[in-house]
Amino acid sequence: MSNDGPTLNDDAFKGGRAPTGHVHSHGKGVTHSHPMTPGQHAHADRRGAGDQPSSGAGHDFDLPALPSAVDVFDTTLRDGSQQEGLSLTVDDKLKVAEQLDHLGVTFIEGGWPGANPKDEEFFARAPTELSLSRSTLVAFGSTRRAGVRAEDDETLRHLVNAQTEAVCIVAKSSEMHVVDALRTTLDEAVAMVADSVEFLRANDLRVFLDAEHFFDGFKANAPFAKRILRAAEEAGAETLVLCDTNGGSLPFEIERIVADVVGGFETQVGVHFHNDSGCAVANSLVAVGVGATQVQGCVNGYGERAGNTDLSAAIPDLSLKLRVQTIPADRLELLTPVSHHISELVNIAPNPQQPFVGGSVFAHKAGLHTSAIARRSDAYEHIAPELVGNGTRFVVSEMAGRSTLAMKAKELGLELDSQAMASVLDSLKRLEYEGYHFEVADGSLELLLRNATGWEQEFFELESYRVIADHGQGESTEATVKVLVGNERIVATAEGNGPVNALDGAVRGAIGSHYPSLAGVHLVDYRVRVLDSAKGTGSVTRVLIDSTDGDRTWTTIGVSENIIAASWQALSDSIVYGLLRAGASPGVPGTD
Ligand SMILES: [Zn+2]
């Protein structure tokens, strides 16, 4: 098996196209690529313009042990789901796994069979309902208990019954935890690892060993921590995964300890970091720099406390900057859509400031900056956003001048003549004075710009709406919407837990059958703010709605003295924008 990744003067990254194909690097015999020699640059060229220097290119580091490829091991469904407030049904778990496979991670840890009914059901359904084309499903468990034979241990039996090709078992590798938590001897802890790995290998399973509290354990008693690894290696484990379970380690010590282990063992070394010191991604990079070839973590950095290594950052850092192959290179541009899709599945709003995939991380405000970025987009961006499926965004605010707006229009592919431009600028100023905030409402801004080109939405025409809030048998809100779709007049009523929810239900009831694609558009967040009268307009309510179609999230806005009217504006923009994105044809029944 060849582990040759892209060579360092490889031109395949040019023009935003990275080399295809994925190289697995598990097991022994991981080959190392050569370090970059001075003057040799690997450009991930941003625009395919040939010799323009690229700030998104690989960097030159003196890293003789840097591998050419690593395995990405996602543990969102196991460790990530420990996050407070994150709860997944079995259906959700299957969908998340599908997304991870779509992205092309090497391994997907599905959960702990036998530990809870949900994970049990997941592994029971996975063989028939999950068809993975790129990833390998892994079941998680622990070593045998102290004083129990491996063949009599229930956890190990569940692992065998899970019917996966690979399993990951956790073992305590810190003396303190063996003595104080397990309350057994160091020798027994070593035997637990040896017996368990041997048993699982005898059942034809690929075995990864998660060495829990490894770094803290190594600092206190390195010989014992290494005995645990040695026992796993001798019993046939495929990967020794060094875990920073408490997340307190810093890159300097990680570099030293991982290098020590890589130098002392033949087996593949993996790493699993928690982000309690804010260093999980940095620690992962440093570990790969000294020869680790499996990186564990979670999409979007989910996990308990401060989370796990954010794979949405670790993957592009490794691929684009260190030039180490992670997911198949042609899948990198799925990073942002998959990250957003998964955040929708786990029902946690995406963080706009999340590196690489956040909605704000390639956004530029008006001013000096914007005119500079119009000339050279790499002047203020560390990589070309398209490489990871994100995009440059120009943020428009009342500070905005003509040039910012022109760029925004260009970004949207809209032609605005100077008269239209002047009128949009006027409306923007007036609306922002009234309390609109287009900087955060990209969806409504786009509709405003489209209107300026003479475009009008023809999906539906509002005749009237009515909202009734009831305080009786619990709280409920009922909304009735009367609309015209083409020549058809439709009246629909729905109940909800608030005005936005009820109006949303009613409008979907009214136009949903004309526009089936609306079923794929969901409201994900709803924020109301009462603005005071500082601007002399009396007290008004601003409503912001975030919606998504799974690929992208957009925000729409409504402002009014009446909260229902503000809600309707934001909701109606959200739906119109969703239909536009879905390419729906106005007024034609069922043909979108
Ligand atoms: Zn963990």
XYZ file of C-alpha atoms and ligand atoms in Angstrom:
593
model
C 0.000 0.000 0.000
C 1.341 3.351 -0.939
C 1.097 6.256 1.389
C 2.420 8.827 -0.973
C 0.346 11.913 -0.643
C 0.588 14.905 -2.879
C 4.166 15.795 -3.557
C 5.266 19.132 -2.371
C 5.654 20.807 -5.697
C 2.387 19.258 -6.800
C 0.340 21.613 -8.902
C -2.855 19.737 -8.260
C -4.009 22.248 -5.674
C -3.818 25.053 -8.184
C -7.051 26.674 -9.115
C -8.710 25.454 -5.956
C -8.664 21.837 -7.102
C -6.965 19.522 -4.769
C -5.779 16.045 -5.703
C -8.388 13.338 -5.449
C -8.270 9.989 -3.788
C -7.743 9.129 -0.193
C -4.734 7.409 1.205
C -5.237 5.405 4.351
C -2.275 5.304 6.574
C -3.220 2.894 9.305
C -1.019 0.135 10.525
C 2.671 -0.152 10.383
C 4.828 1.187 7.662
C 3.430 4.693 7.501
C 5.700 6.489 5.132
C 6.783 10.001 5.780
C 6.992 12.654 3.162
C 10.051 14.771 2.848
C 10.115 18.130 4.478
C 9.888 21.100 2.217
C 13.207 22.341 1.080
C 13.722 26.078 1.203
C 12.322 27.844 -1.779
C 9.937 25.040 -2.582
C 6.413 26.344 -2.184
C 3.222 24.441 -2.452
C 0.593 26.905 -3.470
C -3.072 26.197 -3.085
C -3.609 28.897 -5.609
C -6.748 30.834 -5.011
C -7.973 31.856 -8.379
C -6.099 29.613 -10.702
C -4.338 32.690 -11.934
C -1.033 30.944 -12.140
C 1.746 32.687 -10.354
C -0.097 34.986 -7.980
C 1.220 34.403 -4.490
C -1.278 32.660 -2.315
C -1.811 33.200 1.376
C -3.735 29.925 1.482
C -0.821 27.805 0.437
C 1.117 25.256 2.389
C 3.649 26.646 4.763
C 7.282 25.744 5.076
C 8.157 24.024 8.313
C 11.056 21.857 9.246
C 9.048 18.766 10.165
C 10.948 15.630 9.175
C 8.331 13.346 10.776
C 5.338 14.990 9.103
C 3.301 12.190 7.479
C 1.868 12.542 3.990
C -1.571 11.466 5.144
C -3.571 11.035 8.329
C -6.775 9.216 9.159
C -9.578 11.442 10.356
C -11.555 9.760 13.118
C -14.824 11.482 13.955
C -16.350 10.884 17.360
C -19.327 13.255 17.153
C -21.754 10.399 17.713
C -19.983 9.210 20.854
C -17.783 11.800 22.575
C -19.365 14.790 20.808
C -22.839 13.848 21.946
C -21.691 14.334 25.541
C -22.135 18.054 24.913
C -24.646 19.712 27.191
C -27.881 20.241 25.298
C -26.951 17.915 22.459
C -29.262 14.957 22.159
C -29.691 12.820 19.074
C -32.361 10.326 18.169
C -31.252 7.180 16.371
C -32.573 8.665 13.121
C -30.486 11.781 13.727
C -27.422 9.654 14.413
C -27.872 7.806 11.144
C -28.190 11.131 9.304
C -25.092 12.561 10.965
C -23.167 9.427 9.983
C -24.346 9.868 6.393
C -23.040 13.435 6.385
C -19.691 12.354 7.795
C -19.390 9.706 5.105
C -20.318 12.318 2.511
C -17.475 14.468 3.825
C -15.204 11.450 3.674
C -13.782 11.026 7.174
C -11.890 7.750 7.529
C -13.644 6.523 10.663
C -16.991 7.255 12.263
C -17.337 6.270 15.885
C -21.005 5.412 16.214
C -21.425 5.031 19.948
C -21.117 2.552 22.754
C -23.174 -0.585 22.074
C -24.610 -1.980 25.260
C -24.188 1.267 27.180
C -27.618 2.627 26.292
C -30.598 1.492 24.225
C -30.123 4.263 21.661
C -26.600 3.198 20.736
C -27.721 -0.407 20.775
C -30.439 0.419 18.240
C -28.026 2.488 16.155
C -25.684 -0.471 15.670
C -28.614 -2.799 15.041
C -29.947 -0.537 12.264
C -26.626 0.608 10.789
C -25.895 -2.536 8.710
C -29.153 -2.217 6.766
C -29.903 1.512 6.911
C -26.481 3.058 6.611
C -24.562 2.527 3.441
C -21.200 4.111 3.901
C -19.132 4.620 0.793
C -16.061 6.279 2.251
C -16.002 5.829 6.004
C -15.587 2.849 8.287
C -17.953 2.550 11.225
C -16.346 1.985 14.625
C -17.987 0.752 17.825
C -16.695 2.098 21.117
C -16.259 0.304 24.411
C -13.778 -0.344 27.160
C -11.329 -3.058 28.108
C -12.559 -5.963 30.190
C -13.272 -5.163 33.798
C -10.689 -5.960 36.453
C -10.751 -9.562 37.569
C -13.024 -10.765 34.754
C -11.974 -12.984 31.862
C -12.233 -11.257 28.464
C -14.558 -13.928 27.116
C -16.894 -13.374 30.075
C -16.905 -9.593 29.812
C -20.180 -8.071 28.713
C -18.748 -4.907 27.163
C -16.438 -6.891 24.930
C -19.287 -9.180 23.917
C -21.376 -6.142 22.909
C -18.458 -4.902 20.802
C -18.249 -8.186 18.929
C -22.022 -8.220 18.442
C -22.053 -4.690 17.040
C -20.866 -6.151 13.718
C -18.495 -3.356 12.835
C -15.180 -3.910 11.135
C -13.325 -1.873 13.753
C -13.661 -1.136 17.451
C -12.124 1.423 19.745
C -11.623 0.531 23.379
C -10.666 2.862 26.161
C -8.059 1.911 28.741
C -6.747 3.827 31.699
C -3.112 4.754 31.134
C -2.606 6.965 34.151
C -1.372 5.388 37.351
C -3.575 7.646 39.449
C -6.721 6.578 37.630
C -5.843 2.905 37.824
C -5.210 3.078 41.540
C -7.902 5.562 42.586
C -10.680 5.048 40.056
C -10.303 1.405 38.995
C -8.903 0.414 42.399
C -6.742 -2.264 40.918
C -3.041 -2.893 40.383
C -0.916 -1.560 37.551
C -0.203 -5.131 36.437
C -3.899 -5.929 36.226
C -4.505 -2.725 34.224
C -1.876 -3.872 31.725
C -3.378 -7.363 31.597
C -6.836 -5.885 30.967
C -5.487 -4.192 27.847
C -3.589 -7.232 26.603
C -6.487 -9.652 27.134
C -9.099 -7.346 25.632
C -7.142 -6.488 22.491
C -6.257 -10.140 22.018
C -9.884 -11.198 22.411
C -11.140 -8.627 19.913
C -8.364 -9.480 17.441
C -9.314 -13.152 17.764
C -12.797 -12.049 16.685
C -11.327 -10.502 13.532
C -11.789 -6.916 14.601
C -9.495 -3.998 13.869
C -8.705 -2.522 17.261
C -7.902 1.054 18.258
C -6.802 1.655 21.816
C -7.852 4.967 23.386
C -5.299 5.520 26.126
C -7.318 7.637 28.520
C -5.572 10.398 30.512
C -2.437 9.475 28.591
C -0.663 12.814 28.688
C -1.339 13.451 32.392
C -0.426 9.829 33.092
C 2.770 10.136 31.077
C 3.811 13.231 32.985
C 3.337 11.413 36.307
C 4.549 7.926 35.404
C 5.782 7.541 31.845
C 6.971 3.926 32.142
C 3.490 2.775 33.179
C 1.733 4.816 30.480
C 4.033 3.187 27.938
C 3.417 -0.297 29.351
C -0.248 0.145 28.506
C 0.651 1.050 24.915
C 3.128 -1.816 24.679
C 0.519 -4.316 25.840
C -1.903 -3.082 23.179
C 0.786 -3.162 20.485
C 1.884 -6.686 21.348
C -1.719 -7.907 21.343
C -2.234 -6.525 17.848
C -3.889 -3.118 18.240
C -3.860 -1.173 15.000
C -3.615 2.287 16.527
C -2.479 3.662 19.872
C -4.564 6.738 20.539
C -3.114 9.146 23.070
C -5.904 11.021 24.832
C -5.794 14.320 26.659
C -8.964 13.496 28.505
C -8.990 16.563 30.760
C -7.917 18.829 27.918
C -5.331 20.667 29.979
C -2.172 19.999 27.955
C -0.309 22.581 25.909
C 1.349 22.149 22.510
C 4.924 22.197 23.868
C 4.420 19.129 26.051
C 2.272 17.397 23.431
C 5.070 17.718 20.894
C 7.614 16.156 23.231
C 5.392 13.292 24.428
C 3.972 12.332 21.029
C 7.475 12.372 19.526
C 8.634 10.081 22.328
C 5.815 7.589 21.651
C 6.163 7.724 17.856
C 9.873 7.012 18.273
C 9.306 4.108 20.647
C 6.500 2.187 18.941
C 5.979 0.567 15.570
C 2.220 0.941 15.697
C 0.290 3.870 14.264
C -0.156 6.672 16.810
C -3.377 8.644 17.043
C -4.386 11.612 19.170
C -7.593 12.651 20.914
C -7.746 16.103 22.443
C -10.258 17.993 24.484
C -10.320 21.748 24.207
C -10.284 22.838 27.833
C -7.143 24.919 27.313
C -8.286 26.140 23.921
C -5.494 24.120 22.336
C -7.191 21.009 20.937
C -6.659 21.904 17.279
C -3.164 23.247 17.938
C -2.270 20.104 19.867
C -3.532 17.937 17.010
C -1.401 19.824 14.482
C 1.672 19.622 16.671
C 1.098 15.881 17.189
C 0.854 15.295 13.441
C 3.980 17.387 13.018
C 5.904 14.812 15.026
C 4.354 11.783 13.363
C 0.835 11.050 14.669
C -1.273 9.690 11.804
C -4.759 9.483 13.251
C -6.585 12.596 14.417
C -9.729 12.202 16.457
C -12.247 14.952 16.988
C -15.732 16.156 16.210
C -17.220 18.207 13.440
C -17.806 21.702 14.861
C -15.774 20.787 17.947
C -18.728 19.293 19.793
C -18.094 17.586 23.094
C -18.506 17.946 26.802
C -17.122 20.984 28.657
C -15.081 22.976 26.097
C -15.523 20.325 23.414
C -13.244 18.060 21.392
C -10.804 18.915 18.626
C -12.786 20.824 16.013
C -12.333 18.752 12.874
C -13.811 21.582 10.810
C -10.592 23.472 11.588
C -8.117 20.613 11.997
C -8.948 19.155 8.562
C -8.292 22.320 6.524
C -5.278 23.241 8.655
C -3.757 19.850 7.921
C -4.812 19.701 4.286
C -4.261 23.253 3.143
C -1.468 24.453 5.383
C 0.555 21.398 6.315
C -0.276 19.671 3.001
C -1.116 16.447 4.794
C -3.912 14.477 3.195
C -6.983 14.145 5.421
C -10.366 13.676 3.778
C -10.287 13.125 0.012
C -9.133 16.451 -1.396
C -12.137 16.823 -3.679
C -14.365 16.686 -0.591
C -12.806 19.657 1.200
C -15.283 22.047 -0.350
C -18.044 20.126 1.441
C -16.663 21.175 4.802
C -18.904 24.218 5.282
C -22.143 22.672 4.016
C -21.576 19.480 6.043
C -20.720 21.480 9.158
C -23.937 23.466 8.801
C -26.026 20.443 7.978
C -24.759 18.631 11.056
C -25.393 21.659 13.259
C -28.945 21.541 12.033
C -29.233 17.815 12.784
C -27.908 18.274 16.309
C -30.055 21.392 16.649
C -27.303 23.750 17.753
C -27.093 27.057 15.907
C -23.836 27.359 13.941
C -21.254 29.662 15.472
C -20.656 32.493 12.974
C -17.086 32.905 14.231
C -16.089 29.270 13.866
C -12.835 29.173 11.889
C -13.127 28.136 8.222
C -16.857 27.338 8.250
C -18.475 30.181 10.205
C -20.729 32.625 8.415
C -18.637 35.609 9.510
C -15.134 34.305 9.024
C -14.798 35.603 5.473
C -17.043 38.638 5.964
C -15.661 42.094 5.425
C -17.047 45.341 6.667
C -17.111 48.556 4.764
C -14.162 50.873 4.518
C -10.573 50.755 3.503
C -10.643 47.027 3.874
C -13.429 46.481 1.342
C -11.882 48.468 -1.425
C -8.598 46.669 -0.825
C -10.249 43.290 -0.892
C -11.968 44.153 -4.146
C -8.550 44.490 -5.714
C -7.010 41.455 -4.073
C -9.176 39.088 -2.118
C -6.173 37.371 -0.555
C -5.117 40.603 1.127
C -7.440 39.977 4.058
C -8.230 36.265 3.824
C -5.933 33.492 5.036
C -7.247 31.014 2.459
C -9.580 31.169 -0.490
C -12.946 30.540 1.206
C -14.180 28.394 -1.701
C -11.571 25.759 -0.825
C -13.658 24.857 2.213
C -17.029 25.631 0.654
C -17.374 28.996 2.350
C -17.545 32.348 0.584
C -16.428 35.925 0.847
C -19.197 38.116 2.118
C -19.390 41.856 2.082
C -21.190 43.160 5.076
C -23.376 46.144 4.484
C -24.251 48.623 7.160
C -25.273 52.234 7.349
C -21.580 53.041 7.156
C -21.570 51.452 3.775
C -20.732 53.382 0.751
C -21.505 52.764 -2.850
C -18.481 50.528 -3.387
C -19.455 48.046 -0.668
C -22.937 47.791 -2.039
C -21.669 47.384 -5.583
C -19.492 44.513 -4.420
C -22.377 42.915 -2.571
C -24.474 43.126 -5.753
C -21.650 41.647 -7.765
C -21.277 38.823 -5.270
C -24.957 38.052 -5.824
C -24.641 38.342 -9.601
C -26.970 41.351 -9.774
C -26.620 44.230 -12.213
C -27.449 47.571 -10.639
C -27.180 50.748 -12.688
C -26.184 53.940 -10.938
C -29.757 55.102 -10.532
C -30.800 51.825 -8.942
C -27.715 51.973 -6.768
C -28.570 55.441 -5.541
C -32.095 54.397 -4.692
C -30.910 51.305 -2.773
C -28.484 53.440 -0.815
C -31.303 55.800 0.062
C -33.583 52.985 1.197
C -30.786 51.396 3.205
C -30.108 54.620 5.042
C -33.772 55.169 5.762
C -34.361 51.564 6.855
C -31.309 51.427 9.081
C -32.481 54.648 10.691
C -35.811 52.953 11.381
C -34.048 50.112 13.149
C -33.235 47.605 10.400
C -29.830 46.068 10.636
C -28.869 44.611 7.270
C -25.399 43.721 8.403
C -26.891 40.653 10.064
C -29.761 40.052 7.633
C -28.151 38.807 4.440
C -31.410 37.280 3.183
C -33.437 40.476 3.458
C -30.587 42.520 1.993
C -30.450 40.318 -1.069
C -34.197 40.699 -1.578
C -33.818 44.473 -1.233
C -31.094 44.501 -3.877
C -33.144 42.290 -6.171
C -36.114 44.626 -5.783
C -33.881 47.473 -6.881
C -33.266 45.668 -10.173
C -37.010 45.665 -10.753
C -37.524 42.126 -9.526
C -40.610 41.350 -7.470
C -41.418 38.148 -5.709
C -44.399 36.419 -7.317
C -44.501 33.288 -5.234
C -47.489 34.512 -3.252
C -49.344 37.704 -2.527
C -50.505 38.431 0.975
C -54.090 39.461 1.336
C -54.176 39.462 5.131
C -53.110 37.634 8.237
C -54.497 37.469 11.732
C -52.919 36.170 14.905
C -54.795 35.282 18.055
C -53.014 34.498 21.279
C -55.057 32.364 23.632
C -54.602 32.009 27.307
C -56.802 29.088 28.190
C -55.834 25.454 28.194
C -52.152 26.310 28.263
C -50.750 29.009 26.007
C -51.426 28.746 22.323
C -51.309 31.041 19.351
C -53.410 30.652 16.250
C -52.672 32.310 12.937
C -54.768 32.618 9.788
C -53.178 33.630 6.513
C -55.010 34.596 3.318
C -52.834 34.583 0.202
C -53.042 34.471 -3.561
C -50.869 32.041 -5.477
C -51.340 32.950 -9.111
C -55.095 33.388 -9.307
C -55.890 30.963 -6.538
C -56.991 32.402 -3.218
C -56.012 30.223 -0.271
C -56.889 30.540 3.397
C -55.018 28.495 5.962
C -54.935 28.378 9.723
C -52.361 26.883 12.057
C -51.546 26.764 15.726
C -48.146 27.366 17.173
C -46.294 28.108 20.356
C -45.892 31.770 19.395
C -46.722 34.197 16.597
C -43.798 33.298 14.324
C -44.389 29.604 14.737
C -48.145 29.942 14.093
C -47.677 32.251 11.080
C -45.042 29.917 9.689
C -47.438 26.981 10.013
C -50.266 28.910 8.364
C -48.243 30.178 5.412
C -46.805 26.726 4.805
C -50.336 25.321 4.981
C -51.389 27.870 2.390
C -48.577 27.603 -0.158
C -46.763 24.369 0.748
C -48.578 22.259 -1.822
C -47.622 24.726 -4.571
C -44.000 24.741 -3.492
C -42.885 21.290 -2.293
C -39.319 22.546 -1.849
C -40.542 24.626 1.087
C -40.514 21.402 3.111
C -36.713 21.558 3.014
C -36.597 25.063 4.487
C -36.659 25.354 8.269
C -36.575 28.177 10.742
C -33.697 27.538 13.106
C -33.647 30.592 15.310
C -35.793 33.568 16.145
C -34.682 36.663 18.041
C -36.669 39.640 19.165
C -35.242 42.895 20.386
C -37.058 45.977 21.494
C -35.217 49.065 20.313
C -35.614 52.202 22.320
C -36.577 55.549 21.013
C -33.042 56.917 20.687
C -33.662 57.461 17.016
C -36.817 59.403 17.615
C -39.163 56.875 16.059
C -40.742 55.594 19.249
C -40.181 52.121 20.566
C -39.977 49.470 17.826
C -39.437 45.722 17.748
C -36.809 44.095 15.602
C -37.250 40.442 14.689
C -34.483 38.357 13.187
C -35.143 34.883 11.825
C -32.451 32.388 10.860
C -33.532 29.795 8.332
C -31.752 26.969 6.599
C -32.185 24.584 3.717
C -29.502 22.290 5.076
C -26.769 23.740 2.899
C -26.914 27.344 3.869
C -28.327 29.462 6.634
C -29.727 32.934 6.012
C -31.117 35.669 8.186
C -34.083 37.890 7.511
C -35.366 40.905 9.369
C -38.537 42.715 10.214
C -38.967 45.972 12.120
C -42.206 47.434 13.332
C -43.897 48.975 16.337
C -45.995 45.812 16.231
C -44.207 42.558 17.018
C -46.574 40.554 14.815
C -45.962 42.795 11.819
C -42.201 42.612 12.392
C -42.444 38.835 12.651
C -44.443 38.587 9.431
C -41.896 40.676 7.491
C -38.991 38.546 8.653
C -40.905 35.322 8.045
C -42.141 36.298 4.621
C -38.595 37.286 3.564
C -37.304 33.982 4.923
C -39.767 31.987 2.842
C -39.297 34.031 -0.319
C -35.544 33.706 0.024
C -35.834 29.950 0.594
C -38.008 29.549 -2.512
C -35.567 31.631 -4.555
C -32.687 29.442 -3.445
C -34.662 26.310 -4.256
C -35.320 27.639 -7.757
C -39.101 27.463 -7.338
C -41.269 28.758 -10.191
C -43.728 31.405 -9.013
C -47.411 30.655 -9.171
C -47.147 27.326 -10.959
C -48.739 24.635 -8.843
C -46.392 21.886 -7.707
C -43.663 22.481 -10.259
C -40.817 23.967 -8.267
Zn -12.819 12.278 24.778
